[in-house]
């Protein structure tokens, strides 16, 4: 699962693309963990515009990123969420924990 990192200093955007399913989630979590640990952003935006499919594994990816950001005293938000992924996240109530743009 490719991720693209942009921004620096306090604000970081990570664009996720492709399918977020049980096959891709573990690698994606590792990449996100590494990016957060290396850069320690105070604000992280996950840009989901390139996501073509998401199942419950995508929920785990977002919640893991949220926990990592909270450990470092930072904030997480998600943006450009495709309709299918939004249905998955809404059904799980993720929007109560992570602001959606």
Short mmCIF file of N, CA, C and O in Angstrom, two decimals:
data_model
loop_
_atom_site.label_atom_id
_atom_site.label_comp_id
_atom_site.label_asym_id
_atom_site.label_seq_id
_atom_site.Cartn_x
_atom_site.Cartn_y
_atom_site.Cartn_z
N UNK A 1 0.85 -1.17 0.00
CA UNK A 1 0.00 0.00 0.00
C UNK A 1 0.89 1.23 0.00
O UNK A 1 1.61 1.46 0.96
N UNK A 2 0.85 1.97 -1.05
CA UNK A 2 1.68 3.18 -1.09
C UNK A 2 1.12 4.30 -0.23
O UNK A 2 -0.08 4.51 -0.15
N UNK A 3 2.03 5.00 0.42
CA UNK A 3 1.67 6.22 1.12
C UNK A 3 2.59 7.32 0.60
O UNK A 3 3.71 7.06 0.19
N UNK A 4 2.08 8.53 0.60
CA UNK A 4 2.85 9.69 0.16
C UNK A 4 2.83 10.70 1.28
O UNK A 4 1.76 11.07 1.77
N UNK A 5 4.00 11.16 1.69
CA UNK A 5 4.14 12.08 2.81
C UNK A 5 4.49 13.46 2.30
O UNK A 5 5.43 13.61 1.52
N UNK A 6 3.72 14.46 2.72
CA UNK A 6 4.01 15.85 2.38
C UNK A 6 3.92 16.70 3.64
O UNK A 6 3.31 16.30 4.62
N UNK A 7 4.52 17.85 3.58
CA UNK A 7 4.50 18.75 4.73
C UNK A 7 5.72 18.52 5.60
O UNK A 7 6.51 17.61 5.38
N UNK A 8 5.84 19.39 6.58
CA UNK A 8 6.96 19.26 7.51
C UNK A 8 6.65 20.06 8.76
O UNK A 8 5.60 20.66 8.86
N UNK A 9 7.58 20.07 9.64
CA UNK A 9 7.42 20.78 10.91
C UNK A 9 6.18 20.27 11.63
O UNK A 9 6.05 19.09 11.83
N UNK A 10 5.28 21.17 11.98
CA UNK A 10 4.16 20.76 12.82
C UNK A 10 3.03 20.10 12.04
O UNK A 10 2.27 19.34 12.60
N UNK A 11 2.90 20.40 10.74
CA UNK A 11 1.80 19.86 9.96
C UNK A 11 2.26 18.86 8.94
O UNK A 11 3.14 19.14 8.14
N UNK A 12 1.68 17.69 8.96
CA UNK A 12 2.07 16.62 8.06
C UNK A 12 0.82 16.06 7.42
O UNK A 12 -0.21 15.90 8.08
N UNK A 13 0.89 15.78 6.12
CA UNK A 13 -0.19 15.11 5.42
C UNK A 13 0.35 13.82 4.85
O UNK A 13 1.41 13.81 4.23
N UNK A 14 -0.39 12.76 5.08
CA UNK A 14 -0.04 11.46 4.52
C UNK A 14 -1.21 11.01 3.66
O UNK A 14 -2.33 10.87 4.16
N UNK A 15 -0.96 10.83 2.38
CA UNK A 15 -1.98 10.38 1.44
C UNK A 15 -1.90 8.86 1.33
O UNK A 15 -0.83 8.31 1.08
N UNK A 16 -3.03 8.22 1.54
CA UNK A 16 -3.13 6.77 1.42
C UNK A 16 -3.79 6.45 0.08
O UNK A 16 -4.67 7.19 -0.36
N UNK A 17 -3.39 5.36 -0.54
CA UNK A 17 -4.00 5.01 -1.82
C UNK A 17 -4.15 3.51 -1.96
O UNK A 17 -3.50 2.74 -1.27
N UNK A 18 -5.05 3.13 -2.84
CA UNK A 18 -5.31 1.73 -3.10
C UNK A 18 -6.33 1.16 -2.13
O UNK A 18 -7.15 1.88 -1.57
N UNK A 19 -6.27 -0.15 -1.95
CA UNK A 19 -7.21 -0.85 -1.07
C UNK A 19 -6.65 -0.94 0.34
O UNK A 19 -5.48 -1.30 0.52
N UNK A 20 -7.48 -0.62 1.31
CA UNK A 20 -7.10 -0.80 2.71
C UNK A 20 -7.91 -1.99 3.21
O UNK A 20 -9.07 -1.86 3.61
N UNK A 21 -7.30 -3.15 3.13
CA UNK A 21 -7.92 -4.39 3.60
C UNK A 21 -6.93 -5.12 4.49
O UNK A 21 -5.86 -4.61 4.79
N UNK A 22 -7.28 -6.32 4.91
CA UNK A 22 -6.41 -7.04 5.85
C UNK A 22 -5.04 -7.36 5.26
O UNK A 22 -4.08 -7.52 5.98
N UNK A 23 -4.94 -7.41 3.95
CA UNK A 23 -3.64 -7.68 3.32
C UNK A 23 -2.71 -6.46 3.40
O UNK A 23 -1.51 -6.61 3.55
N UNK A 24 -3.26 -5.28 3.27
CA UNK A 24 -2.46 -4.06 3.21
C UNK A 24 -2.30 -3.36 4.56
O UNK A 24 -1.37 -2.59 4.75
N UNK A 25 -3.20 -3.63 5.50
CA UNK A 25 -3.26 -2.85 6.73
C UNK A 25 -1.98 -2.94 7.56
O UNK A 25 -1.50 -1.92 8.07
N UNK A 26 -1.42 -4.11 7.72
CA UNK A 26 -0.23 -4.25 8.57
C UNK A 26 0.94 -3.42 8.05
O UNK A 26 1.59 -2.71 8.81
N UNK A 27 1.18 -3.48 6.75
CA UNK A 27 2.26 -2.69 6.16
C UNK A 27 1.97 -1.20 6.27
O UNK A 27 2.86 -0.41 6.58
N UNK A 28 0.73 -0.83 6.04
CA UNK A 28 0.36 0.58 6.14
C UNK A 28 0.55 1.10 7.56
O UNK A 28 1.06 2.20 7.77
N UNK A 29 0.16 0.32 8.55
CA UNK A 29 0.34 0.72 9.95
C UNK A 29 1.82 0.92 10.26
O UNK A 29 2.20 1.88 10.93
N UNK A 30 2.66 0.03 9.77
CA UNK A 30 4.10 0.15 10.01
C UNK A 30 4.65 1.42 9.37
O UNK A 30 5.47 2.13 9.99
N UNK A 31 4.21 1.73 8.16
CA UNK A 31 4.68 2.94 7.48
C UNK A 31 4.20 4.19 8.22
O UNK A 31 4.96 5.16 8.37
N UNK A 32 2.96 4.19 8.67
CA UNK A 32 2.44 5.33 9.43
C UNK A 32 3.17 5.49 10.75
O UNK A 32 3.55 6.61 11.13
N UNK A 33 3.39 4.38 11.46
CA UNK A 33 4.13 4.43 12.73
C UNK A 33 5.50 5.06 12.53
O UNK A 33 5.94 5.92 13.30
N UNK A 34 6.18 4.63 11.48
CA UNK A 34 7.53 5.13 11.19
C UNK A 34 7.50 6.63 10.86
O UNK A 34 8.32 7.40 11.36
N UNK A 35 6.57 7.04 10.02
CA UNK A 35 6.47 8.45 9.64
C UNK A 35 6.17 9.33 10.84
O UNK A 35 6.77 10.40 11.00
N UNK A 36 5.27 8.89 11.71
CA UNK A 36 4.92 9.67 12.89
C UNK A 36 6.11 9.74 13.85
O UNK A 36 6.44 10.81 14.36
N UNK A 37 6.76 8.61 14.09
CA UNK A 37 7.89 8.57 15.02
C UNK A 37 9.07 9.42 14.53
O UNK A 37 9.74 10.07 15.32
N UNK A 38 9.31 9.43 13.23
CA UNK A 38 10.43 10.19 12.68
C UNK A 38 10.18 11.70 12.70
O UNK A 38 11.07 12.48 12.96
N UNK A 39 8.94 12.09 12.40
CA UNK A 39 8.65 13.52 12.21
C UNK A 39 7.97 14.17 13.41
O UNK A 39 8.00 15.39 13.53
N UNK A 40 7.33 13.40 14.26
CA UNK A 40 6.63 13.90 15.44
C UNK A 40 5.78 15.15 15.15
O UNK A 40 5.94 16.19 15.78
N UNK A 41 4.85 15.04 14.20
CA UNK A 41 4.03 16.21 13.87
C UNK A 41 3.03 16.51 14.98
O UNK A 41 2.60 15.61 15.70
N UNK A 42 2.67 17.78 15.11
CA UNK A 42 1.63 18.11 16.07
C UNK A 42 0.25 17.95 15.43
O UNK A 42 -0.74 17.76 16.12
N UNK A 43 0.21 18.02 14.09
CA UNK A 43 -1.03 17.82 13.34
C UNK A 43 -0.76 16.86 12.18
O UNK A 43 0.17 17.08 11.41
N UNK A 44 -1.57 15.83 12.08
CA UNK A 44 -1.46 14.87 10.98
C UNK A 44 -2.80 14.78 10.28
O UNK A 44 -3.84 14.59 10.92
N UNK A 45 -2.77 14.94 8.97
CA UNK A 45 -3.95 14.75 8.14
C UNK A 45 -3.74 13.52 7.30
O UNK A 45 -2.73 13.41 6.61
N UNK A 46 -4.69 12.59 7.36
CA UNK A 46 -4.67 11.43 6.48
C UNK A 46 -5.59 11.75 5.31
O UNK A 46 -6.80 11.90 5.48
N UNK A 47 -5.00 11.88 4.13
CA UNK A 47 -5.75 12.16 2.91
C UNK A 47 -6.14 10.82 2.30
O UNK A 47 -5.29 10.05 1.85
N UNK A 48 -7.43 10.54 2.29
CA UNK A 48 -7.92 9.25 1.81
C UNK A 48 -8.45 9.31 0.38
O UNK A 48 -9.08 8.35 -0.08
N UNK A 49 -8.18 10.38 -0.33
CA UNK A 49 -8.74 10.55 -1.68
C UNK A 49 -8.34 9.43 -2.64
O UNK A 49 -9.08 9.14 -3.58
N UNK A 50 -7.21 8.79 -2.43
CA UNK A 50 -6.75 7.74 -3.31
C UNK A 50 -7.18 6.34 -2.90
O UNK A 50 -6.81 5.36 -3.55
N UNK A 51 -7.97 6.24 -1.85
CA UNK A 51 -8.41 4.92 -1.37
C UNK A 51 -9.54 4.41 -2.27
O UNK A 51 -10.55 5.07 -2.46
N UNK A 52 -9.35 3.21 -2.82
CA UNK A 52 -10.34 2.63 -3.72
C UNK A 52 -11.27 1.66 -3.03
O UNK A 52 -12.35 1.35 -3.53
N UNK A 53 -10.87 1.16 -1.86
CA UNK A 53 -11.70 0.23 -1.08
C UNK A 53 -11.21 0.24 0.35
O UNK A 53 -9.99 0.34 0.60
N UNK A 54 -12.14 0.13 1.29
CA UNK A 54 -11.76 0.03 2.70
C UNK A 54 -12.72 -0.93 3.38
O UNK A 54 -13.93 -0.87 3.18
N UNK A 55 -12.15 -1.84 4.19
CA UNK A 55 -12.98 -2.67 5.05
C UNK A 55 -12.64 -2.33 6.50
O UNK A 55 -12.03 -1.30 6.76
N UNK A 56 -13.00 -3.17 7.42
CA UNK A 56 -12.77 -2.86 8.84
C UNK A 56 -11.30 -2.71 9.18
O UNK A 56 -10.95 -2.07 10.17
N UNK A 57 -10.43 -3.24 8.36
CA UNK A 57 -8.99 -3.05 8.58
C UNK A 57 -8.61 -1.58 8.47
O UNK A 57 -7.68 -1.12 9.13
N UNK A 58 -9.32 -0.84 7.64
CA UNK A 58 -9.09 0.59 7.52
C UNK A 58 -9.39 1.33 8.81
O UNK A 58 -8.72 2.30 9.16
N UNK A 59 -10.40 0.86 9.53
CA UNK A 59 -10.72 1.44 10.83
C UNK A 59 -9.53 1.26 11.76
O UNK A 59 -9.12 2.20 12.46
N UNK A 60 -8.96 0.07 11.76
CA UNK A 60 -7.81 -0.21 12.61
C UNK A 60 -6.62 0.69 12.25
O UNK A 60 -5.91 1.16 13.14
N UNK A 61 -6.42 0.94 10.97
CA UNK A 61 -5.32 1.80 10.53
C UNK A 61 -5.50 3.21 11.09
O UNK A 61 -4.57 3.79 11.65
N UNK A 62 -6.71 3.76 10.94
CA UNK A 62 -6.96 5.11 11.43
C UNK A 62 -6.85 5.19 12.95
O UNK A 62 -6.27 6.14 13.49
N UNK A 63 -7.40 4.21 13.66
CA UNK A 63 -7.32 4.24 15.12
C UNK A 63 -5.89 4.08 15.62
O UNK A 63 -5.51 4.68 16.62
N UNK A 64 -5.10 3.30 14.92
CA UNK A 64 -3.69 3.16 15.29
C UNK A 64 -2.96 4.49 15.11
O UNK A 64 -2.18 4.91 15.97
N UNK A 65 -3.22 5.17 14.00
CA UNK A 65 -2.60 6.48 13.78
C UNK A 65 -3.05 7.47 14.86
O UNK A 65 -2.25 8.26 15.35
N UNK A 66 -4.32 7.40 15.24
CA UNK A 66 -4.83 8.27 16.30
C UNK A 66 -4.08 8.02 17.61
O UNK A 66 -3.64 8.96 18.28
N UNK A 67 -3.92 6.76 17.98
CA UNK A 67 -3.19 6.43 19.21
C UNK A 67 -1.76 6.94 19.17
O UNK A 67 -1.24 7.48 20.15
N UNK A 68 -1.11 6.77 18.03
CA UNK A 68 0.28 7.24 17.89
C UNK A 68 0.35 8.76 18.05
O UNK A 68 1.24 9.27 18.72
N UNK A 69 -0.56 9.46 17.43
CA UNK A 69 -0.56 10.92 17.53
C UNK A 69 -0.84 11.36 18.97
O UNK A 69 -0.21 12.28 19.47
N UNK A 70 -1.78 10.70 19.63
CA UNK A 70 -2.10 11.06 21.02
C UNK A 70 -0.91 10.81 21.93
O UNK A 70 -0.67 11.57 22.86
N UNK A 71 -0.15 9.77 21.68
CA UNK A 71 1.05 9.49 22.48
C UNK A 71 2.06 10.62 22.40
O UNK A 71 2.82 10.86 23.33
N UNK A 72 2.10 11.27 21.25
CA UNK A 72 3.05 12.37 21.03
C UNK A 72 2.42 13.73 21.27
O UNK A 72 3.03 14.76 20.97
N UNK A 73 1.19 13.74 21.76
CA UNK A 73 0.51 15.01 22.04
C UNK A 73 -0.01 15.71 20.80
O UNK A 73 -0.24 16.92 20.83
N UNK A 74 -0.20 14.97 19.72
CA UNK A 74 -0.66 15.57 18.47
C UNK A 74 -2.11 15.25 18.18
O UNK A 74 -2.78 14.54 18.93
N UNK A 75 -2.59 15.80 17.07
CA UNK A 75 -3.98 15.62 16.65
C UNK A 75 -4.02 15.00 15.25
O UNK A 75 -3.13 15.23 14.43
N UNK A 76 -5.07 14.25 15.02
CA UNK A 76 -5.27 13.57 13.73
C UNK A 76 -6.61 13.98 13.15
O UNK A 76 -7.59 14.14 13.88
N UNK A 77 -6.64 14.12 11.82
CA UNK A 77 -7.90 14.31 11.12
C UNK A 77 -7.81 13.55 9.80
O UNK A 77 -6.71 13.22 9.34
N UNK A 78 -8.95 13.26 9.21
CA UNK A 78 -9.00 12.57 7.92
C UNK A 78 -9.70 13.46 6.92
O UNK A 78 -10.67 14.14 7.25
N UNK A 79 -9.21 13.47 5.68
CA UNK A 79 -9.79 14.33 4.66
C UNK A 79 -10.02 13.57 3.36
O UNK A 79 -9.43 12.50 3.14
N UNK A 80 -10.86 14.15 2.52
CA UNK A 80 -11.12 13.63 1.17
C UNK A 80 -11.50 12.14 1.20
O UNK A 80 -10.93 11.33 0.48
N UNK A 81 -12.46 11.82 2.03
CA UNK A 81 -12.84 10.41 2.23
C UNK A 81 -13.83 9.99 1.15
O UNK A 81 -14.91 10.57 1.04
N UNK A 82 -13.48 8.97 0.35
CA UNK A 82 -14.41 8.48 -0.68
C UNK A 82 -15.68 7.90 -0.04
O UNK A 82 -15.67 7.48 1.13
N UNK A 83 -16.75 7.87 -0.81
CA UNK A 83 -18.06 7.45 -0.29
C UNK A 83 -18.03 6.06 0.36
O UNK A 83 -18.59 5.86 1.45
N UNK A 84 -17.41 5.10 -0.28
CA UNK A 84 -17.41 3.73 0.26
C UNK A 84 -16.66 3.69 1.59
O UNK A 84 -17.13 3.10 2.56
N UNK A 85 -15.52 4.34 1.66
CA UNK A 85 -14.75 4.37 2.90
C UNK A 85 -15.52 5.13 3.98
O UNK A 85 -15.52 4.75 5.15
N UNK A 86 -16.20 6.19 3.59
CA UNK A 86 -16.97 6.98 4.55
C UNK A 86 -18.09 6.14 5.18
O UNK A 86 -18.35 6.24 6.37
N UNK A 87 -18.73 5.30 4.39
CA UNK A 87 -19.78 4.42 4.94
C UNK A 87 -19.20 3.49 5.99
O UNK A 87 -19.81 3.27 7.04
N UNK A 88 -18.03 2.93 5.73
CA UNK A 88 -17.38 2.02 6.68
C UNK A 88 -17.05 2.78 7.97
O UNK A 88 -17.34 2.30 9.08
N UNK A 89 -16.46 3.95 7.84
CA UNK A 89 -16.05 4.73 9.02
C UNK A 89 -17.26 5.23 9.80
O UNK A 89 -17.27 5.21 11.03
N UNK A 90 -18.31 5.66 9.09
CA UNK A 90 -19.52 6.13 9.76
C UNK A 90 -20.22 5.00 10.52
O UNK A 90 -20.71 5.20 11.63
N UNK A 91 -20.27 3.81 9.92
CA UNK A 91 -20.92 2.67 10.56
C UNK A 91 -20.24 2.32 11.88
O UNK A 91 -20.90 1.87 12.83
N UNK A 92 -18.94 2.56 11.96
CA UNK A 92 -18.18 2.24 13.17
C UNK A 92 -18.12 3.42 14.14
O UNK A 92 -17.58 3.29 15.24
N UNK A 93 -18.61 4.57 13.74
CA UNK A 93 -18.58 5.75 14.61
C UNK A 93 -17.21 6.39 14.75
O UNK A 93 -16.95 7.10 15.72
N UNK A 94 -16.35 6.18 13.78
CA UNK A 94 -14.99 6.71 13.85
C UNK A 94 -14.99 8.24 13.86
O UNK A 94 -14.12 8.86 14.47
N UNK A 95 -15.99 8.85 13.26
CA UNK A 95 -16.08 10.30 13.21
C UNK A 95 -16.22 10.95 14.59
O UNK A 95 -15.95 12.14 14.75
N UNK A 96 -16.60 10.18 15.59
CA UNK A 96 -16.67 10.72 16.96
C UNK A 96 -15.28 10.85 17.55
O UNK A 96 -15.09 11.59 18.52
N UNK A 97 -14.31 10.16 17.01
CA UNK A 97 -12.94 10.17 17.53
C UNK A 97 -11.98 10.98 16.65
O UNK A 97 -11.04 11.58 17.16
N UNK A 98 -12.22 10.94 15.36
CA UNK A 98 -11.33 11.59 14.40
C UNK A 98 -12.17 12.56 13.57
O UNK A 98 -13.14 12.14 12.92
N UNK A 99 -11.80 13.84 13.55
CA UNK A 99 -12.55 14.79 12.72
C UNK A 99 -12.37 14.47 11.24
O UNK A 99 -11.28 14.15 10.79
N UNK A 100 -13.49 14.54 10.50
CA UNK A 100 -13.47 14.34 9.04
C UNK A 100 -13.62 15.69 8.37
O UNK A 100 -14.39 16.53 8.80
N UNK A 101 -12.88 15.87 7.29
CA UNK A 101 -13.00 17.09 6.49
C UNK A 101 -13.56 16.74 5.13
O UNK A 101 -13.32 15.72 4.60
#
